[in-house]
XYZ file of C-alpha atoms in Angstrom:
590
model
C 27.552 -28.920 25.532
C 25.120 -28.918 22.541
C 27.403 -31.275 20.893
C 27.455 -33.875 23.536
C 24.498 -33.858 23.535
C 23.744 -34.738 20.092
C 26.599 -37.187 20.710
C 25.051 -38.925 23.174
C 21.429 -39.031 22.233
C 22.282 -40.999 18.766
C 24.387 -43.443 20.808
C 21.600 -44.128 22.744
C 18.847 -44.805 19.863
C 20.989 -47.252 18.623
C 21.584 -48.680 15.371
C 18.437 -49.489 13.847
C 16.964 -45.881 14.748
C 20.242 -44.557 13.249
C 19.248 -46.081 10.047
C 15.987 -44.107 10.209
C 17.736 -40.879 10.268
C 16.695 -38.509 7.372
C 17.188 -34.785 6.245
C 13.451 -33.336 7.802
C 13.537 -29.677 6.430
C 11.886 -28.598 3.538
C 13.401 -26.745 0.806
C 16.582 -25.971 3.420
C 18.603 -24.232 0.274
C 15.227 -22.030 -0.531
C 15.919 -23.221 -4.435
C 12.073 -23.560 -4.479
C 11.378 -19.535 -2.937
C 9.781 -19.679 0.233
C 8.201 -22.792 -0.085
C 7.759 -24.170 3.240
C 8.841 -21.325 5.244
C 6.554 -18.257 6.940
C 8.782 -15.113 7.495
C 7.140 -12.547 10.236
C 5.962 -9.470 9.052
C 6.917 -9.978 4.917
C 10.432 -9.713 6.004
C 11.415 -12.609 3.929
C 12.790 -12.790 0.246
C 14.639 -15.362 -1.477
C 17.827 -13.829 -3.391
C 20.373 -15.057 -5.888
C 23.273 -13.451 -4.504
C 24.817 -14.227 -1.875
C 24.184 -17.360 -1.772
C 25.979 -20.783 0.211
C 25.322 -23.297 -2.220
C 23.027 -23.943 -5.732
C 21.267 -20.877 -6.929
C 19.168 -19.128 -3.742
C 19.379 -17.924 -0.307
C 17.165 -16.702 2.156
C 17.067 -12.776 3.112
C 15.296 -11.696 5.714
C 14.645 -8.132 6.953
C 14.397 -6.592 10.667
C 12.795 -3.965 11.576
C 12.216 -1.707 14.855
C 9.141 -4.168 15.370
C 9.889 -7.278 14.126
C 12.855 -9.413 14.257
C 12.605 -11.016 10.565
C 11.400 -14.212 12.288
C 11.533 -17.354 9.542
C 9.567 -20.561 10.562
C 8.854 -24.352 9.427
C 7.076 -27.040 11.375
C 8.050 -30.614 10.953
C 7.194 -33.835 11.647
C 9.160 -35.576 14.327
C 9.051 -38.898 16.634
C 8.897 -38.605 20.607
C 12.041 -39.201 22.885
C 14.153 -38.733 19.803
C 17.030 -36.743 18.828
C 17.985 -34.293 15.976
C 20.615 -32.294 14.858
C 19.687 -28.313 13.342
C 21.777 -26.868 11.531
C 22.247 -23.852 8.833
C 24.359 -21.222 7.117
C 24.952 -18.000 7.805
C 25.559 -14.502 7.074
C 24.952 -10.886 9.178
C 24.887 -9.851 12.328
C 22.747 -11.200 15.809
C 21.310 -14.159 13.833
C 19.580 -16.456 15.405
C 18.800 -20.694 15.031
C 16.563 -22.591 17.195
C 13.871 -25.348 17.085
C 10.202 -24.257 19.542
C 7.968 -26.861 20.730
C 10.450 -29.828 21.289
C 8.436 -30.989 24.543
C 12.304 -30.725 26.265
C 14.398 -28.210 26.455
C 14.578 -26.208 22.858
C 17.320 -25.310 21.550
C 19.258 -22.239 19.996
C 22.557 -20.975 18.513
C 23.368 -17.508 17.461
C 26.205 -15.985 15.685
C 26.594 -12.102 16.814
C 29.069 -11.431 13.629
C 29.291 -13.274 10.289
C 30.999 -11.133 7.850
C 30.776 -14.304 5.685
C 29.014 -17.881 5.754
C 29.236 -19.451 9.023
C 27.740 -22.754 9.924
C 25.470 -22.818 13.324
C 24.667 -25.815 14.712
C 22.455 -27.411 17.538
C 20.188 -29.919 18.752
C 17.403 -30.979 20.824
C 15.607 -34.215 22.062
C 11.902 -34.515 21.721
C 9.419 -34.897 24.814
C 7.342 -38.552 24.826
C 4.366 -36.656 23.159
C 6.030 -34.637 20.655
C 5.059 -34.722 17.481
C 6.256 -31.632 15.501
C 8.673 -28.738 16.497
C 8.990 -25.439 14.955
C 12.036 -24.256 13.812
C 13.251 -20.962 13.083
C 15.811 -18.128 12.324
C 15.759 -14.658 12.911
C 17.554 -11.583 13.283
C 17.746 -9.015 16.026
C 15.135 -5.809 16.365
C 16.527 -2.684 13.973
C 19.877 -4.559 12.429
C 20.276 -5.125 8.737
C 19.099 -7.764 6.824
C 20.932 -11.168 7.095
C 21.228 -14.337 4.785
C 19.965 -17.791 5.226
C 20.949 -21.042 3.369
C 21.084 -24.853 3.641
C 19.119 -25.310 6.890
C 18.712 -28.874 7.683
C 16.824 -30.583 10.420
C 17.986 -34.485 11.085
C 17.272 -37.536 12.460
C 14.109 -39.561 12.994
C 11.435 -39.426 10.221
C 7.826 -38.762 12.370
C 4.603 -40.069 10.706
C 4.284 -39.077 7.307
C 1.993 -35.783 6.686
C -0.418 -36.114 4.749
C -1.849 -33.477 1.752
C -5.010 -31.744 3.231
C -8.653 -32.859 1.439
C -9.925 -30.615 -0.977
C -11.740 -27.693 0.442
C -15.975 -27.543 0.639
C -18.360 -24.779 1.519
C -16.342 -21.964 -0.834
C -18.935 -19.284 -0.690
C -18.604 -15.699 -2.337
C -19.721 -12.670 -0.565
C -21.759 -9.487 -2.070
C -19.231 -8.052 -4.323
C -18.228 -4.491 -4.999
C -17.393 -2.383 -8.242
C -14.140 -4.027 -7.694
C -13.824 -6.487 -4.993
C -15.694 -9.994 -4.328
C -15.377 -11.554 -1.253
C -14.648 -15.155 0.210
C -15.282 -17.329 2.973
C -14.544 -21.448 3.190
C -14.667 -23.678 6.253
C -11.394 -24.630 7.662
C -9.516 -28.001 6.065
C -8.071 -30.213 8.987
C -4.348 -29.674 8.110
C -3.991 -27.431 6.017
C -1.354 -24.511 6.610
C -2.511 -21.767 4.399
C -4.811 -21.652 1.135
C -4.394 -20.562 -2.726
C -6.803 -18.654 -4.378
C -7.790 -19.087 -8.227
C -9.123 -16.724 -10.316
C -10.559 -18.319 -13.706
C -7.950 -20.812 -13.315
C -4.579 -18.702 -12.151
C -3.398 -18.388 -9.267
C -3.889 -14.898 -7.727
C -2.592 -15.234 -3.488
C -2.956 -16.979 -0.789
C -4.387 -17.149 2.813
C -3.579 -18.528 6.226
C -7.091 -17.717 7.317
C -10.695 -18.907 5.812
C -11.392 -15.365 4.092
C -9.471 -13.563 1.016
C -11.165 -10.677 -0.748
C -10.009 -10.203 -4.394
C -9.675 -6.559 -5.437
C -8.543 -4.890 -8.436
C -11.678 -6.313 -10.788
C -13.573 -4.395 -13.314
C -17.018 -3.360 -12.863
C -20.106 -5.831 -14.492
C -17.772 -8.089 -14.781
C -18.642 -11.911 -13.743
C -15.617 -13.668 -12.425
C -14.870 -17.561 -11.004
C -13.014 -18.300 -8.443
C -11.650 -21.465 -6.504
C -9.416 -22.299 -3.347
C -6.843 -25.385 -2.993
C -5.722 -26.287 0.561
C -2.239 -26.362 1.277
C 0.528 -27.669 3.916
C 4.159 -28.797 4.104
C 2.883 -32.225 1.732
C 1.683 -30.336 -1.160
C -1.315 -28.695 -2.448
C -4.974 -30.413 -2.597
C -6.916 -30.094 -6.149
C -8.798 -27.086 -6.697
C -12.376 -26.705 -4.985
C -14.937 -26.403 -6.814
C -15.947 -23.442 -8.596
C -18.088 -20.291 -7.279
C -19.015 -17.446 -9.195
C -19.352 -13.687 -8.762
C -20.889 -10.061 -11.100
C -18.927 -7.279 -9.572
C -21.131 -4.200 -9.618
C -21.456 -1.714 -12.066
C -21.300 1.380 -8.698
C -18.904 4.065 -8.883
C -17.094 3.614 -6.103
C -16.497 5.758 -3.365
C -19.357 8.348 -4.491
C -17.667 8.547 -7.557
C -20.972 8.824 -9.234
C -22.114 11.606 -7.057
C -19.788 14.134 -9.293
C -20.208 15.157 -13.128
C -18.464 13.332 -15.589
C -15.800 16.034 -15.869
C -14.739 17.026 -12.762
C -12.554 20.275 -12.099
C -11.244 20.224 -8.330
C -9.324 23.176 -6.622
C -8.055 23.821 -3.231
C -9.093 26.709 -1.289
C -6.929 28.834 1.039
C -9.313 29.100 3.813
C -7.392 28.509 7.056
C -4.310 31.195 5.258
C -3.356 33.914 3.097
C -0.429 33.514 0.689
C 0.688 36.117 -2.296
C -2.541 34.719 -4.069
C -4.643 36.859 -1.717
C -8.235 35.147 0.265
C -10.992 34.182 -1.813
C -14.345 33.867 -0.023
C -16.449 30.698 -0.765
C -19.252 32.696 -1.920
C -16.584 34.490 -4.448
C -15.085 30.415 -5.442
C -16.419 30.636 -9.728
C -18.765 27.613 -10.742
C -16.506 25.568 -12.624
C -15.356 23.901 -9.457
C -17.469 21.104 -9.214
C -14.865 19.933 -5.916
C -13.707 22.387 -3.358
C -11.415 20.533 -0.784
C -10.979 23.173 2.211
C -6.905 23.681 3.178
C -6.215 22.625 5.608
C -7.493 20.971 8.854
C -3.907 20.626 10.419
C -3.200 18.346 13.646
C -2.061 19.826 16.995
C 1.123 17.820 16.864
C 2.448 15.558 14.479
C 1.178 12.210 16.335
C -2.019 13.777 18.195
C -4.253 12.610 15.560
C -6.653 16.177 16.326
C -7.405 17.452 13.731
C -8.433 21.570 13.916
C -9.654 23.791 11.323
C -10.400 27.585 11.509
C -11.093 29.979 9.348
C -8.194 32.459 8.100
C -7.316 35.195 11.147
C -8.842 38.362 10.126
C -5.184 40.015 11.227
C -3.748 37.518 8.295
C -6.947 37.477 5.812
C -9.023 41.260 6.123
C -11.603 40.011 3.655
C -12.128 36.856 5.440
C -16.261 36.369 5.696
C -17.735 35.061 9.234
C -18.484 31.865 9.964
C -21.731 31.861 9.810
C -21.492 33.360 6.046
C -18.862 30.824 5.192
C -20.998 27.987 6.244
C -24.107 29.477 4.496
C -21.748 29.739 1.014
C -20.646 25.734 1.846
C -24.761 25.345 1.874
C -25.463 27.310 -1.174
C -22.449 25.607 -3.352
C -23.563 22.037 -2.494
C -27.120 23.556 -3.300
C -25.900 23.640 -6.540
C -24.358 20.193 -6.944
C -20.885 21.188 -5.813
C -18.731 18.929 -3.369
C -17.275 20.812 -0.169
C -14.537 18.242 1.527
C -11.878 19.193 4.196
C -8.534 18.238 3.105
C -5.720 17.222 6.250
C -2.182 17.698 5.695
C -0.748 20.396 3.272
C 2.890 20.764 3.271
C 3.451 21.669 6.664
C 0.194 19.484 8.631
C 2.398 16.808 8.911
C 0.612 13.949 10.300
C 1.902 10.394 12.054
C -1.158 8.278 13.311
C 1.766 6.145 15.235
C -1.082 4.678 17.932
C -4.795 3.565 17.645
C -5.366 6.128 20.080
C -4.062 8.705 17.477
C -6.190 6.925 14.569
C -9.156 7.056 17.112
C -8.519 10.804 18.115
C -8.472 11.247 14.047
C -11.994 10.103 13.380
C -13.525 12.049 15.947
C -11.855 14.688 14.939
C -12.553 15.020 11.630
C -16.127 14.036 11.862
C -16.258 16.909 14.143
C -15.313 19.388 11.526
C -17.521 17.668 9.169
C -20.464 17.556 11.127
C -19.804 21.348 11.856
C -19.346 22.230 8.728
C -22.083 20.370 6.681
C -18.906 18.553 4.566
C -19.394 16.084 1.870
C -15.989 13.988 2.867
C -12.539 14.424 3.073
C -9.393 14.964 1.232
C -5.941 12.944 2.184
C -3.148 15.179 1.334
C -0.292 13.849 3.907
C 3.256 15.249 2.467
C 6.503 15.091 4.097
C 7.229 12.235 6.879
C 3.379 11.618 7.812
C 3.471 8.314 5.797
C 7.345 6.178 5.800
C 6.983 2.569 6.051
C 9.095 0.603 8.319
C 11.844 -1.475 7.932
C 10.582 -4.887 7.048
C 7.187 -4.189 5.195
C 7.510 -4.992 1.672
C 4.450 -5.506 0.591
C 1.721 -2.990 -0.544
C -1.078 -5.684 -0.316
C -0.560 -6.859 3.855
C 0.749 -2.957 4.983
C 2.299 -3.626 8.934
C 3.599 0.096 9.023
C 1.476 1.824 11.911
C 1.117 5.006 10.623
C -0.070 3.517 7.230
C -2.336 0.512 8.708
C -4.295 3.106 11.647
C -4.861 5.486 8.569
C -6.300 3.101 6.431
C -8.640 1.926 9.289
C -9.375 5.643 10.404
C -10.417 5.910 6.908
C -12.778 3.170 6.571
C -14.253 4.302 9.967
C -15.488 7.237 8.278
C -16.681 5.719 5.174
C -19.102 3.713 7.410
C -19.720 6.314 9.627
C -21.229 8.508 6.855
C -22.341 5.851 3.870
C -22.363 5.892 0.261
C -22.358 9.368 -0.100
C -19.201 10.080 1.551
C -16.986 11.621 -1.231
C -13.059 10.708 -0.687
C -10.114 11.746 -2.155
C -6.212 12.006 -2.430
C -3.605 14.073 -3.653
C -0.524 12.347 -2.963
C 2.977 13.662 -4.738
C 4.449 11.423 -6.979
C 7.578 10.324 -4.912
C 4.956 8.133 -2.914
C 3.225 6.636 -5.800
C 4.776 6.268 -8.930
C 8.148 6.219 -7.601
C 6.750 2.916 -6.480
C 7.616 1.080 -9.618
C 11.055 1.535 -9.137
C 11.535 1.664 -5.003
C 9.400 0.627 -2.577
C 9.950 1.685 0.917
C 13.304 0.710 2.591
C 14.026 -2.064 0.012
C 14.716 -5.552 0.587
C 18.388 -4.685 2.084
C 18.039 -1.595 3.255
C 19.066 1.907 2.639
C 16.263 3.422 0.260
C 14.101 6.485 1.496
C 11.576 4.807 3.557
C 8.889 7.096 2.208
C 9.298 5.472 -1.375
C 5.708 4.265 -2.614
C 4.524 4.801 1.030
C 0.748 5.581 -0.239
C 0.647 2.616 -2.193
C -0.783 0.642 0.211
C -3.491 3.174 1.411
C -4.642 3.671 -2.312
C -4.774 -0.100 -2.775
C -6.718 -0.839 0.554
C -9.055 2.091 0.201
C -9.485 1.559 -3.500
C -13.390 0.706 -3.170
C -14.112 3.673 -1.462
C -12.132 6.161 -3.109
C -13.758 8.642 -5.028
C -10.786 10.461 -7.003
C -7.063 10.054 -6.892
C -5.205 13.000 -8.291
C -1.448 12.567 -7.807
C 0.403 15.884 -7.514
C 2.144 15.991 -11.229
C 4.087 19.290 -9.554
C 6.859 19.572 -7.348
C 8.482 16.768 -8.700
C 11.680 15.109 -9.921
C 12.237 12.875 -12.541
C 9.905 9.428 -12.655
C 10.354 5.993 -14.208
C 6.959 5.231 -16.709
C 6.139 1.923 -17.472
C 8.589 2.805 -20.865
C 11.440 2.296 -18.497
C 11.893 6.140 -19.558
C 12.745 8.964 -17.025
C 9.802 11.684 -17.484
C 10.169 15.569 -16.576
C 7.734 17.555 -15.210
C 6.045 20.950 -16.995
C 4.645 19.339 -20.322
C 2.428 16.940 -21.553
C 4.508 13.888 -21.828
C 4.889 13.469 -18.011
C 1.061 13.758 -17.181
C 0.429 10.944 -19.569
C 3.281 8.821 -18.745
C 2.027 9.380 -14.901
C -1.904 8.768 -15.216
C -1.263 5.905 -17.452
C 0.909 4.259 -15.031
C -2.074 4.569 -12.647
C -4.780 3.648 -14.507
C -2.719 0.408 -16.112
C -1.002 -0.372 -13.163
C 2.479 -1.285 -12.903
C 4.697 -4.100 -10.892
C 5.915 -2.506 -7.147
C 9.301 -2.417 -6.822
C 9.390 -4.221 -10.372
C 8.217 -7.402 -8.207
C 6.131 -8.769 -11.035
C 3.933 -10.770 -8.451
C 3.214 -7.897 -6.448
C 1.331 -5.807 -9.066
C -0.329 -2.597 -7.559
C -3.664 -2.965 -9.728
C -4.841 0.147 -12.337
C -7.881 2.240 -10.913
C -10.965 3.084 -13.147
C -10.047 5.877 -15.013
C -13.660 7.858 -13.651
C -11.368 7.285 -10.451
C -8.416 9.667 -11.645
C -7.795 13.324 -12.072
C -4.464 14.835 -13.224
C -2.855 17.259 -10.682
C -1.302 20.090 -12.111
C -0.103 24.068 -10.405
C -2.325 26.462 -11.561
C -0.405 29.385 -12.433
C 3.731 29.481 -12.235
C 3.406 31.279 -8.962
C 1.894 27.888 -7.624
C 4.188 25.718 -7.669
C 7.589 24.122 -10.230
C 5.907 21.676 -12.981
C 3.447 24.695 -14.036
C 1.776 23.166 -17.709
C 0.304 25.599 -20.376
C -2.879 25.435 -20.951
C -1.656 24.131 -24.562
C 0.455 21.584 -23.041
C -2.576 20.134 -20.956
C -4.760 19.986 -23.784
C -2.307 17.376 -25.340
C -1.916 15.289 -22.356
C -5.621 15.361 -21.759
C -6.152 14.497 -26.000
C -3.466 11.433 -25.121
C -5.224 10.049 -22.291
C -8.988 10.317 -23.678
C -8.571 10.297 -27.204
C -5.136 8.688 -28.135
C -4.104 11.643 -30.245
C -1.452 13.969 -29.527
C 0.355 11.089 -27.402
C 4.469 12.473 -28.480
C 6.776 9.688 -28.064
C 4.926 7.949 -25.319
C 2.568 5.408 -26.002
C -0.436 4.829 -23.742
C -1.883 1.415 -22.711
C -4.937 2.280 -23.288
C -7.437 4.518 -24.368
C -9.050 6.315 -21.383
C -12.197 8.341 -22.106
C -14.033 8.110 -18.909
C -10.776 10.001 -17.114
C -12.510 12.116 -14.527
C -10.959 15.700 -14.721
C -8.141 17.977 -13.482
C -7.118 19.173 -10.200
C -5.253 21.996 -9.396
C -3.621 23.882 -6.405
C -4.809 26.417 -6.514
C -8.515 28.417 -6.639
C -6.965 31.355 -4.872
C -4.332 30.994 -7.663
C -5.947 30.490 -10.488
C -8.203 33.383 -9.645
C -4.846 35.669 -9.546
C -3.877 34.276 -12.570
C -7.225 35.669 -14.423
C -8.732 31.883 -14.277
C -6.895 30.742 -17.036
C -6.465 27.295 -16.027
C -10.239 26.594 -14.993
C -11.217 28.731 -18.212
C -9.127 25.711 -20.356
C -10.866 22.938 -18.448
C -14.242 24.615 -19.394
C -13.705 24.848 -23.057
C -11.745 21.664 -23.597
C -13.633 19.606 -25.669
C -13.471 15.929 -23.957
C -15.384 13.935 -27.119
């Protein structure tokens, strides 16, 4: 019936609107990227293989959430007809035109092992001026291909390229962030942003913030309106001094920083070390662990160790008085949620909500200086369909980021935040990201990316778990081993130089300032696989601050104002005669 109808519309316009008849989709073979075309949810990517025709083709992604939904709105005439039609390949994909004024139209294919034309049409209402069109997949199914989509028949008025934009104003900037704000330009589709010059991203809204900047640091910026015509000249120019702060009370802690984790909640082989008993050289002491009541509650619960498990274990009120006297003496008490068996999922807002009272809860009863994210396991996995660390969709990672910030404002500046993530969900990152773009990676793969990058103005220290790890890619394109000094430096550089996600070199996951890192190593062999000597660290830590005793890999830069070490554990060290702690106290850093 669709093709009668075509049929019979063009009959009717006659001859002269015949003549009129022209190709209305933009960049149909996707030769030019995505150029035109707004995929749902990042689940678009243009590919080189397999393709229809010329040199690209659309992929697009579903997911459990989103159906990989690919738009573009043209410009048509009232009470006229067109044809839409496309190639493609997968299964339960989808063509259709929203918006016709009429009835709109659809096709779907529920099986194309190979390219397969769809086809269909639709006659516009006596007010219609644009229509949407679209593809898309189904909910959950693999990712499907896309190529030589075509929308025909009458051209509608002309559009035109948006003015330039007016009013670009920048907001109080950060160590490491500036904001942006700019009135709306009649037309315009989306805007690009312009740092000193280059492009740097875009926006659909009237706000971008640009992150990733080094403190003291005056930058220029400018925005260019955009829509299916083209792109409007650059706006003038604003200008911004990122602050010289810390970030993330950063500068509450000493230059050198040693951090441990303390078995409070549990006894292990290590045996249970009282706060009072914790040694001075830990300027951090990150509590383990506050632990949720199920994986998605979001409530968070922390009690001291069972005196059946821990004999030695002190009373609250003594362990509460220690937490006073050790911040008394410029030390950092933080609870730290997760461990290797807290797993936590904060699936629902409700959960993210039930997260932040929680934890402010223990804070507040404890007298805490912040907290510590150390979610291992299946609490972070990013869904099928979010590619991109910078715009997260994943609920579990979006509600923990926003949990996260709720806290920050809740208690201020002061508010000391960390992270010890392993390095499967950060580093890995330069290789994998999440699912992939077709599917079939571990969907945990650089899953803390995007809550690093997000929180990165409020985070205090980052020390990535350099233990209990396999092989990792560096940014040598070398595999690196864990247990000697070659893999912490290939590791912290990659964070503090940044590296390309997923080798996308136009998603770039930004380097942190090194007074924002800390390598993570075991304390003792008993503590975990990856154990360094003390010999062994003092090379890596030379590398990193120095640039001397680098071995075969070559840093990319020369990082003196590196924080510190972490290590799991106090309780461990302690059995092991302090050895590791002992090393961080005589290294000489200068």
């Amino acid at each position: 019936m669709a093709g009668a109808l075509a049929v019979g519309g063009l009959a009717a316009l006659g001859p002269a609107a015949q003549a009129a008849d022209t190709e209305l989709a933009r960049n149909g073979g996707f030769e030019a990227g995505l150029d035109g075309w707004n995929c749902s949810a990042g689940s678009g990517a243009v590919v080189s293989s397999p393709v229809h025709a010329g040199t690209k083709a659309l992929q697009a992604t579903p997911s459990g959430g989103d159906n990989a939904k690919c738009t573009q709105t043209v410009t048509v005439k009232p009470n006229s007809t067109y044809t839409l039609s496309g190639w493609f390949r997968g299964s339960y994909v989808y063509l259709g035109a929203t918006g016709t004024g009429t009835t709109d139209g659809y096709t779907w294919t529920q099986q194309a092992a190979d390219w397969q034309k769809l086809s269909t049409s639709f006659t516009t209402g006596a007010s219609t001026t644009s229509v949407t069109i679209y593809t898309h997949g189904w909910y959950g199914t693999p990712a499907y291909q896309a190529d030589d989509l075509s929308l025909y028949g009458p051209g509608g008025a002309p559009v035109e390229i948006p003015a330039v934009p007016t009013g670009l104003a920048a907001g109080t900037p950060t160590s490491t962030s500036v904001p942006l704000t700019w009135p709306a330009v009649a037309g315009a589709t989306s805007y690009k942003i312009y740092r000193g010059g280059t492009a740097v991203g875009t926006a659909t809204g009237t706000s971008y913030t640009a992150t990733g900047l080094t403190p003291s640091t005056g930058y220029s910026f400018q925005i260019s309106a955009v829509n299916s015509a083209g792109e409007s000249a650059k706006s003038a120019a604003v200008t911004a001094t990122t602050t010289s702060g810390g970030g993330g009370g950063g500068g509450q802690l000493p230059d050198r920083a040693l951090v441990g984790y303390l078995h409070a909640s549990f006894a292990n082989g290590s045996g249970y070390t009282r706060m009072a008993d914790v040694p001075d050289s830990w300027d951090v002491i990150n509590l383990a662990f506050g632990e949720p009541t199920s994986v998605t509650s979001g409530d968070i619960r922390f009690k001291l160790c069972p005196v059946a498990e821990c004999p030695n274990v002190e009373s609250e009120a003594d362990f509460k008085a220690a937490i006073k006297a050790k911040q008394d003496a410029g030390k950092k008490v933080l609870i730290s949620i997760g461990g290797q068996n807290g797993q936590v999922q904060l699936a629902t807002t409700a959960a993210r909500d039930t997260f932040v009272s929680s934890v402010s809860k223990i804070i507040d009863e404890y007298g805490l200086d912040g907290l510590d994210i150390d979610f291992e396991g299946h609490s972070l996995s990013l869904q099928t369909g979010d590619t991109d660390f910078r715009n997260p969709t994943t609920p579990v990672v979006v509600n923990l980021i926003q949990a996260v910030k709720t806290l920050k404002a809740k208690y201020g500046a002061k508010f000391v935040l960390t992270m010890a993530p392993e390095t499967f969900f950060v580093q890995l990152g330069y290789q994998f990201y999440g699912s992939g773009p077709w599917g079939g990676q571990d969907p945990r793969a650089g899953a803390y990316l995007p809550v690093i990058h997000a929180l990165r103005d409020d985070l205090t220290l980052l020390h990535v778990q350099d233990y209990n790890s396999g092989p990792i890619m560096g940014l040598d394109n070398q595999y690196h081993s864990m247990g000697g000094a070659d893999f912490h430096i290939a590791m912290t550089d990659m964070l503090l130089t940044g590296f390309p996600v997923a080798g996308n070199s136009e998603r770039v996951f930004p380097g942190l300032r090194p007074e924002q890192v800390a390598i993570g190593l075991p304390a003792s062999t008993q503590a975990g696989n990856g154990h360094t000597s003390p010999a062994e660290v003092n090379k890596a830590l030379d590398c990193l601050t120095k640039k001397t005793n680098c071995g075969t890999y070559q840093t990319h830069g020369t990082w003196s104002g590196l924080r510190g070490l972490m290590t799991w554990s106090i309780n461990w060290d302690r059995f092991n005669g302090g050895e590791f702690s002992r090393n961080f106290d005589a290294y000489k850093w200068n």
